[in-house]
Coordinates of C-alpha atoms in Angstrom, one line a residue:
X1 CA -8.1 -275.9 55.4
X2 CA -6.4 -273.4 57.6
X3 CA -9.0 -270.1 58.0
X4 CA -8.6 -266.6 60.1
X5 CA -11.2 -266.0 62.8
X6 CA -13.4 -263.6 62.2
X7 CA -13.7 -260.1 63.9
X8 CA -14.8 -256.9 63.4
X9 CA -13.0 -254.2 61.3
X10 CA -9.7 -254.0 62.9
X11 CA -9.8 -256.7 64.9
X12 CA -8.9 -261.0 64.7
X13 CA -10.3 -263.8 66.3
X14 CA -12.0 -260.9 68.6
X15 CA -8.5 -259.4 69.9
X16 CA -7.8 -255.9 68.9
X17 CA -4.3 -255.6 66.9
X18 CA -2.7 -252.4 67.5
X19 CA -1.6 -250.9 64.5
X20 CA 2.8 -251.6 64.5
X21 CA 5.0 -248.1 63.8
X22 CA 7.5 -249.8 62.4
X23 CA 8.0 -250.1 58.8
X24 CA 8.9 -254.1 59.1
X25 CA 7.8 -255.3 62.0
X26 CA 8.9 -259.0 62.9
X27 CA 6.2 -261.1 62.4
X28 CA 6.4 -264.6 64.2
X29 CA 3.7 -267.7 64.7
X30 CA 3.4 -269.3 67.8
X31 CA 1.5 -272.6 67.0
X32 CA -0.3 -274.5 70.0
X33 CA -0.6 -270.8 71.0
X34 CA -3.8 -271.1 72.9
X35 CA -1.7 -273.9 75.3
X36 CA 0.2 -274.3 78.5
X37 CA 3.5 -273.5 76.9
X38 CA 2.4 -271.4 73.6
X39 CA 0.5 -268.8 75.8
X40 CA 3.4 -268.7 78.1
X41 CA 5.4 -267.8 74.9
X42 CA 2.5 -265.3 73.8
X43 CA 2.8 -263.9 77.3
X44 CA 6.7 -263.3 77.0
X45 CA 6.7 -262.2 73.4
X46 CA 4.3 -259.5 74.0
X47 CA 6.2 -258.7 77.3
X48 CA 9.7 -258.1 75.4
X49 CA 8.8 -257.2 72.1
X50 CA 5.2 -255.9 71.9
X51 CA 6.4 -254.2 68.3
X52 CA 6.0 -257.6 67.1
X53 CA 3.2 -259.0 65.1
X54 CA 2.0 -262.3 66.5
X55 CA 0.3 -264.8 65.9
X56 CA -1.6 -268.2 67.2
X57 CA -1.7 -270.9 64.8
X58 CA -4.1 -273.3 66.6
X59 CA -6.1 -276.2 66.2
X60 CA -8.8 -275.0 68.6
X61 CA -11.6 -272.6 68.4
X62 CA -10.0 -269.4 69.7
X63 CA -12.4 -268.9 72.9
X64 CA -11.8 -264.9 72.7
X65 CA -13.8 -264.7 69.4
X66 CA -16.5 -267.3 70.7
X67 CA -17.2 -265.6 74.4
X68 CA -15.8 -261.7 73.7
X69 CA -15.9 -260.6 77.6
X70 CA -13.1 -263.1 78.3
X71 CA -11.4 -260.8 77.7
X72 CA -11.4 -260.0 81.4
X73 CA -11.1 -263.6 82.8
X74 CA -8.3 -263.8 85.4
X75 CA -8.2 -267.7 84.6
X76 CA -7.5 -266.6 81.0
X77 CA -4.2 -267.2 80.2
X78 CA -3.4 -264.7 77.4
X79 CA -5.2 -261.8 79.2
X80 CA -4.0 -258.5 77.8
X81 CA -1.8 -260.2 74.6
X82 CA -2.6 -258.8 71.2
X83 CA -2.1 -261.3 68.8
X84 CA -3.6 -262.1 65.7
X85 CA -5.1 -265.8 65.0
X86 CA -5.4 -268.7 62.4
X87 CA -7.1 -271.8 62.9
X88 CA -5.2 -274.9 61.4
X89 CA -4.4 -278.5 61.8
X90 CA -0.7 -279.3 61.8
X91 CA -1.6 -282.9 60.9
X92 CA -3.1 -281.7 57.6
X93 CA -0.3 -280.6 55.5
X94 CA -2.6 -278.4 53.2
X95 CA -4.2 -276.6 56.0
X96 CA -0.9 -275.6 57.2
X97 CA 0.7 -274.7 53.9
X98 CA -2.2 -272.2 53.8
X99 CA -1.7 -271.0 57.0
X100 CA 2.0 -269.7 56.7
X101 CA 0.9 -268.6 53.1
X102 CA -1.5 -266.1 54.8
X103 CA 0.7 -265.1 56.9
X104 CA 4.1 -265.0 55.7
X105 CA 6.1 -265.2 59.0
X106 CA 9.7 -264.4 59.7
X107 CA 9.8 -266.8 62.8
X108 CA 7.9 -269.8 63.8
X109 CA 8.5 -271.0 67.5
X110 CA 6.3 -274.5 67.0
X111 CA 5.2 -276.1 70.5
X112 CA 1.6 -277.7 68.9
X113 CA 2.0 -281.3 70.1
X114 CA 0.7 -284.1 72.1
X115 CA 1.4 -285.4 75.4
X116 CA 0.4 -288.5 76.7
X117 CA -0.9 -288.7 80.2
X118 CA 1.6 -290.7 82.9
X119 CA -0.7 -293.6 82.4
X120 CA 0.0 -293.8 78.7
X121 CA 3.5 -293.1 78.7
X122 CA 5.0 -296.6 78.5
X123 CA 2.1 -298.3 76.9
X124 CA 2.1 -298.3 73.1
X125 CA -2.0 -297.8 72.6
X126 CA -1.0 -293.6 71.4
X127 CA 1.6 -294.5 69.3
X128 CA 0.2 -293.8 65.7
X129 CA -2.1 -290.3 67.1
X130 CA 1.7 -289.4 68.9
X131 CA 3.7 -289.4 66.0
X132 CA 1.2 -287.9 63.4
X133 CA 1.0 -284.8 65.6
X134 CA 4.4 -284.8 67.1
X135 CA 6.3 -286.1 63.9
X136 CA 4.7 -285.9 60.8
X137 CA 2.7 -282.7 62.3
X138 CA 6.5 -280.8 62.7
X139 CA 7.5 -282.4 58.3
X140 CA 4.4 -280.3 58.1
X141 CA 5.4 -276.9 59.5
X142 CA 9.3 -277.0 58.7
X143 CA 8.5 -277.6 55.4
X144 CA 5.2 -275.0 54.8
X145 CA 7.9 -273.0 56.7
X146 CA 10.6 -273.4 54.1
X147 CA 8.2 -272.3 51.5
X148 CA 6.8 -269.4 53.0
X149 CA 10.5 -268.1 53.4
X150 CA 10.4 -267.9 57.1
X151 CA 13.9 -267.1 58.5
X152 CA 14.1 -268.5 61.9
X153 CA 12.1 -271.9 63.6
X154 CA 12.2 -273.2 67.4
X155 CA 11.2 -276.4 67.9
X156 CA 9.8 -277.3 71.9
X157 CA 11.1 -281.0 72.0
X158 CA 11.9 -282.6 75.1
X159 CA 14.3 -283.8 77.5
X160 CA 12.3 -286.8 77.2
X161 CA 14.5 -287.5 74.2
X162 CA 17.7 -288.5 76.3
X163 CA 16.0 -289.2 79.4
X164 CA 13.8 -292.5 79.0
X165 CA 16.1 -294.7 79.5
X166 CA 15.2 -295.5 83.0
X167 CA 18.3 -298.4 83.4
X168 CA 20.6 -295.7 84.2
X169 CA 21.1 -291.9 86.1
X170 CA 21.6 -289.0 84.4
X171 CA 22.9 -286.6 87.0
X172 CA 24.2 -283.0 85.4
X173 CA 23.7 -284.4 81.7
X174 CA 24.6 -282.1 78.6
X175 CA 23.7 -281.3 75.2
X176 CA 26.6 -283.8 74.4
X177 CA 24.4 -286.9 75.6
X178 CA 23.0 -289.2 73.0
X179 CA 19.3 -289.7 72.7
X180 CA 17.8 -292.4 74.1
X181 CA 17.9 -296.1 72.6
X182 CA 15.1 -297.0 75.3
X183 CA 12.5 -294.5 75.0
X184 CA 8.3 -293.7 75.5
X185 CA 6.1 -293.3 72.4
X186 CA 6.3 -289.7 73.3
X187 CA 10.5 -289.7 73.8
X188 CA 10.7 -291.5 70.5
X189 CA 8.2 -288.6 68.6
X190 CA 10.4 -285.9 69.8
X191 CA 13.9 -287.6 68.6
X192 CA 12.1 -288.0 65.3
X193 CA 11.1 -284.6 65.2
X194 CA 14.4 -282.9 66.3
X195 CA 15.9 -284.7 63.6
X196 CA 13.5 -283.0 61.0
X197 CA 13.8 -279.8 62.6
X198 CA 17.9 -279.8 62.2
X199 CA 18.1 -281.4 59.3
X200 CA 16.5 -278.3 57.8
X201 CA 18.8 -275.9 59.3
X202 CA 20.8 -273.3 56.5
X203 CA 21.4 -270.0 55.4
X204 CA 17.7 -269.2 54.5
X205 CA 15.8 -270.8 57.7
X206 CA 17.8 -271.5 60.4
X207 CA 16.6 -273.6 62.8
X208 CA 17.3 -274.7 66.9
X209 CA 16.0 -277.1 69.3
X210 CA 14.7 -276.3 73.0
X211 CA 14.4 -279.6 75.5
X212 CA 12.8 -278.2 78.7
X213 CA 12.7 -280.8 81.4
X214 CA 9.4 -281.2 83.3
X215 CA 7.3 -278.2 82.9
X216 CA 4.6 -276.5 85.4
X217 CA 3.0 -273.2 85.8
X218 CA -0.3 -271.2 85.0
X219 CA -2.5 -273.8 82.9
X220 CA -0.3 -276.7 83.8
X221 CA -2.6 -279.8 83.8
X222 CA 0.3 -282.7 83.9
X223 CA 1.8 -282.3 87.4
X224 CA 0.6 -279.7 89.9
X225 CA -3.0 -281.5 89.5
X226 CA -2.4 -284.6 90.2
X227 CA 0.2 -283.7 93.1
X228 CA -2.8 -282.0 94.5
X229 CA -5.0 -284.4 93.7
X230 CA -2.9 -286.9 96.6
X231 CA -4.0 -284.7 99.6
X232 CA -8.2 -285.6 98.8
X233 CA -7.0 -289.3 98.5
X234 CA -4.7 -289.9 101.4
X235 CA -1.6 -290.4 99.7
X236 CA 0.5 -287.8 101.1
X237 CA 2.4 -290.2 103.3
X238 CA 3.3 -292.0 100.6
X239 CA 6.8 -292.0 99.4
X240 CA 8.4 -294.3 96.4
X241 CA 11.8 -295.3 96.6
X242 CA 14.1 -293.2 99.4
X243 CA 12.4 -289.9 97.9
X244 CA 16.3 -288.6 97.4
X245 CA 16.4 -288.7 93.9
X246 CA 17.1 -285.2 92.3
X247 CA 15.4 -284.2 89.0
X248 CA 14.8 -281.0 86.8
X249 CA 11.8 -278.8 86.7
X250 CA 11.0 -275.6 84.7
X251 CA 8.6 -272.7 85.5
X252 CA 6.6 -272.6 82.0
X253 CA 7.2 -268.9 81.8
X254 CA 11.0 -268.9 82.3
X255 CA 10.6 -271.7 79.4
X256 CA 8.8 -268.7 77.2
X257 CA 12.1 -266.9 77.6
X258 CA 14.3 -269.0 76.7
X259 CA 11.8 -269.3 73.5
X260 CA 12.2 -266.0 72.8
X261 CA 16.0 -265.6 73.6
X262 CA 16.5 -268.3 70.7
X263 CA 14.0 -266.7 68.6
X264 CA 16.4 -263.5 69.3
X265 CA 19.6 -265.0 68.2
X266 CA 18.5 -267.0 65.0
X267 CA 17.2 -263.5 63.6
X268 CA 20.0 -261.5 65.5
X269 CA 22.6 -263.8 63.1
X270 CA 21.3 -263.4 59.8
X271 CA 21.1 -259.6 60.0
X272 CA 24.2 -257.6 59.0
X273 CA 24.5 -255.5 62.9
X274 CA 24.1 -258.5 66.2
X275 CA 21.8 -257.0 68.8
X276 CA 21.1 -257.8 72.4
X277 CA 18.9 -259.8 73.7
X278 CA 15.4 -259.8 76.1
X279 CA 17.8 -259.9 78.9
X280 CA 20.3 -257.2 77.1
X281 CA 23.5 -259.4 76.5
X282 CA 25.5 -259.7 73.7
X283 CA 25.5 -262.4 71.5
X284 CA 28.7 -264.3 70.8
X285 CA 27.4 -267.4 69.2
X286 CA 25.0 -268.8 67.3
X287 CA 22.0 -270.9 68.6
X288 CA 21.6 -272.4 64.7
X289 CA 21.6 -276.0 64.4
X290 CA 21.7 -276.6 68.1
X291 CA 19.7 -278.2 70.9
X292 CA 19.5 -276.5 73.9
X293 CA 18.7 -278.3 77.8
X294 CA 16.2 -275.6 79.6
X295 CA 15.1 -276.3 83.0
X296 CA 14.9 -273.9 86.1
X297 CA 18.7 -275.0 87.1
X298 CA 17.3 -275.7 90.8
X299 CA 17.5 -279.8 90.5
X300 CA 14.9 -281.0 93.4
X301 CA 13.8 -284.0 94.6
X302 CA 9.9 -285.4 93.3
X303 CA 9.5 -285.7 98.0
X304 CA 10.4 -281.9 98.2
X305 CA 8.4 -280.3 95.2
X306 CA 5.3 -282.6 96.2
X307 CA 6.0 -281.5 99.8
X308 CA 6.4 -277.3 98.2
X309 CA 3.0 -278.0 96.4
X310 CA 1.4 -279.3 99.2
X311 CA 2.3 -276.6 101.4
X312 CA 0.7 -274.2 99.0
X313 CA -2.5 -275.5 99.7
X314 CA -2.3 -275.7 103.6
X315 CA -1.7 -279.4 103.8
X316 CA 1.2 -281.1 105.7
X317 CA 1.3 -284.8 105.4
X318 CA 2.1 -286.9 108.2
X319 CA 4.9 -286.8 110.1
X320 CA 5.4 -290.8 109.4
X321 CA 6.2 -291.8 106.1
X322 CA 5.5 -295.4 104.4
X323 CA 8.2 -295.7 102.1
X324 CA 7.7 -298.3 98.5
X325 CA 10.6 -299.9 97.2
X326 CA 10.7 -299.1 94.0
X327 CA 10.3 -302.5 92.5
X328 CA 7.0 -302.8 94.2
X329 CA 6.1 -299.4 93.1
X330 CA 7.2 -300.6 88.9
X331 CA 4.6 -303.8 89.5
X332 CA 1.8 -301.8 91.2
X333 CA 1.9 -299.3 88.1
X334 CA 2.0 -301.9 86.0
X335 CA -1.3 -303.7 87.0
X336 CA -2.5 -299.8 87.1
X337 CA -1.9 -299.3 83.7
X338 CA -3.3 -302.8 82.6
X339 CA -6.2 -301.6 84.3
X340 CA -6.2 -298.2 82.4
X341 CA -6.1 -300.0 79.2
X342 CA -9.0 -303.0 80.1
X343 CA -11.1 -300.4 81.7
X344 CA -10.6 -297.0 79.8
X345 CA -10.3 -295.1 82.8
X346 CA -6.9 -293.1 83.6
X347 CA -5.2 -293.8 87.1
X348 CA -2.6 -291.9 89.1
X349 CA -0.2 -294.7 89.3
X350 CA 2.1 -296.0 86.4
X351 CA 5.9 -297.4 85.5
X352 CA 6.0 -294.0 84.3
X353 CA 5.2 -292.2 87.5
X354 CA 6.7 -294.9 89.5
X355 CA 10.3 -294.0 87.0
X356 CA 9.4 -290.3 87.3
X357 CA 9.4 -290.5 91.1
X358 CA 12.4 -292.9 91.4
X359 CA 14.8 -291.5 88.7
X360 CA 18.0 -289.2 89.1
X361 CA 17.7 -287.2 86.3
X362 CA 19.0 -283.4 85.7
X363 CA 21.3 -281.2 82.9
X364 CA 23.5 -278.7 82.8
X365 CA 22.0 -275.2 81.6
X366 CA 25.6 -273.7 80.6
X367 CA 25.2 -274.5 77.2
X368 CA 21.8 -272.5 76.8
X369 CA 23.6 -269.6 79.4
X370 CA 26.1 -269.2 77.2
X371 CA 24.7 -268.7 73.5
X372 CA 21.1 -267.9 74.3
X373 CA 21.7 -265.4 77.5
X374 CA 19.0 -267.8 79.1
X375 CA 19.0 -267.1 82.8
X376 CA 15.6 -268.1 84.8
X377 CA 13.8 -265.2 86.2
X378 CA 11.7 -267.2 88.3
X379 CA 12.9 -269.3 91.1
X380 CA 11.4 -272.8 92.0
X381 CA 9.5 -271.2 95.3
X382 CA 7.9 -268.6 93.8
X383 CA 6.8 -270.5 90.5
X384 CA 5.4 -273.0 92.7
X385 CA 3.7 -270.6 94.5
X386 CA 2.4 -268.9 91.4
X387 CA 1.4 -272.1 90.0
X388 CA -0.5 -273.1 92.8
X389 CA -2.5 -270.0 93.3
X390 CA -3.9 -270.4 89.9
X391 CA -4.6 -273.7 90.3
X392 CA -6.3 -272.9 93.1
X393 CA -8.7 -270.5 91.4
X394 CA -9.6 -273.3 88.7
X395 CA -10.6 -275.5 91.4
X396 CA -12.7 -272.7 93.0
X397 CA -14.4 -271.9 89.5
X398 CA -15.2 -275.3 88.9
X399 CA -16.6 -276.1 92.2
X400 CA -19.2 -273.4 91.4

């Protein structure tokens, strides 16, 4: 059963919610909203429209109401948001019906999902746990949604759903591509999961797709950690396939814009007078119904961003590289991820990483330019650069 965190008078989940002047403020649910991308979303929302009412709907203990001073932690990725929270399980249908029956939101930008680590991304162990949360957990909040008359939902899919089929490139791809016959447990939950999400698209909820392509940032815990982690291991000199390959990458909080830019233009459409967006341009089309390719629009190859990471932290590898032919590199992560499953423990190495490392594989961002505004505010160097300095901190914190 979904419940509210308790606070003191005024307060939820321990974060003070400022009282909104206006008569009917917009009140939207961010759910995975204590994550890596829903806090980035929190972030952005409260940046462009702190009017707004939000809210968390999470799984997790909110860890303001627990420890009340953290408040002030730097780590603390929603430091200075006001937002109001509810604790809920999208995998249990009744705790979110009562969630969104609490709360009665206009907008839901849903991002609660699971990812499976690089070592379990080809193997089929996570299937049923990745498509109760990724699938049956979005039936779940599209239809609660529906019946709590919300107006507008986002769903944060993938490009994961066009882009597993390793057998072939996909340089410059569009929203025109069809999703991928050959896919990963987790590519496969997000097709099924768009598929729910536009299917419910209409006059009373409409409803839009975003597919950012590989994400880091503040919080990230999928690829600027285990980049890192190559430099304590020796692996720096290390380089599978020609390391030419280009691919996309998105700064998570130019991904929050584009959230809130679709967010924008779903409400912006059913009201009688169009207004402008975060960014302050005028909206010509309509984002309902549609999927949307976000990335940072800088294609790079997996050699150069490892290379920009491990600059950030003082390392340069050595000035001879050994190069893997990729089909090595496919067998070695094979017999890594037999390993992971005999032994339990997670490794580095995978078909996955191995594909990630090898593959072409970027899209066009005219499509989300052109109806959602979305430009990214933050180039590659400095996101990397951001990322890395929080990362950095972590580290110091936990070596304490």
């Amino acid at each position: 059963m979904a419940k509210l965190a308790e606070g003191d008078s005024g307060t939820i989940g321990s974060v003070q919610k400022t009282p909104n002047s206006s008569p009917t403020p917009i009140k939207i649910i961010v759910t995975g909203g204590l994550g890596f991308v829903g806090s980035a979303i929190v972030r952005s929302l409260q940046e462009f429209h702190p009017e707004w009412d939000v809210w968390i709907l999470d799984k997790g203990e909110n860890r303001r109401h627990r420890n009340s001073h953290d408040g002030d932690d730097e780590l603390d990725l929603l430091r200075g948001c006001e937002y109001g929270y509810v604790q809920a399980d999208i995998t249990d249908k009744t705790s979110v019906m009562d969630a969104l029956a609490m709360i009665n939101a206009d907008a839901i930008i849903h991002t609660a999902g699971i990812v499976p680590s690089l070592s379990e991304r080809y193997a089929r162990r996570l299937e049923a746990l990745v498509k109760a949360v990724n699938v049956e957990g979005t039936r779940h909040m599209v239809d609660a949604a529906r019946k709590s008359r919300c107006r507008a939902f986002v769903y944060t899919s993938s490009c994961c759903t066009v882009i597993d089929d390793m057998s072939q490139s996909y340089a410059n791809i569009d929203e025109r591509w069809p999703v991928s016959p050959k896919s990963s447990i987790y590519g496969e939950s997000k097709v099924e999961a768009e598929q729910i999400v536009i299917a419910a698209n209409d006059k009373s909820m409409s409803t839009c797709v975003l597919r950012p392509s590989v994400l880091f940032g503040e919080g990230d815990n999928q690829l600027i950690p285990p980049i890192h982690a190559c430099i304590a291991k020796g692996e720096t000199r290390w380089v599978i396939g020609d390391g030419k390959n280009l691919w996309d990458t998105t700064y998570v909080g130019n991904v929050a814009d584009a959230h809130v830019l679709a967010v924008e233009n779903l409400l912006d459409f059913q009201s009688a007078e169009p207004k402008r967006g975060c960014h302050g341009r005028a909206r010509a089309e309509s984002a309902a119904g549609e999927t949307f390719f976000i990335q940072n629009n800088e294609p790079i190859s997996f050699r150069e961003f490892s290379l920009a990471v491990w600059k950030e932290f003082g390392h340069l590898p050595p000035a001879w590289e050994i190069h893997i032919p990729e089909g090595l590199g496919w067998v070695l992560g094979l017999v890594a991820e037999v390993f992971t499953r005999v032994s339990g423990t997670p490794t580095t190495l995978s078909r996955g990483s191995v594909m990630d490392a090898c593959a072409m594989r970027y899209a066009s961002g005219d499509k989300a330019r052109r109806i959602l505004g979305y430009q990214p505010r933050v180039g590659l160097e400095a996101g990397i650069r951001a990322s890395c300095e929080h990362y950095a901190k972590r580290l110091t914190r936990e070596r304490r």
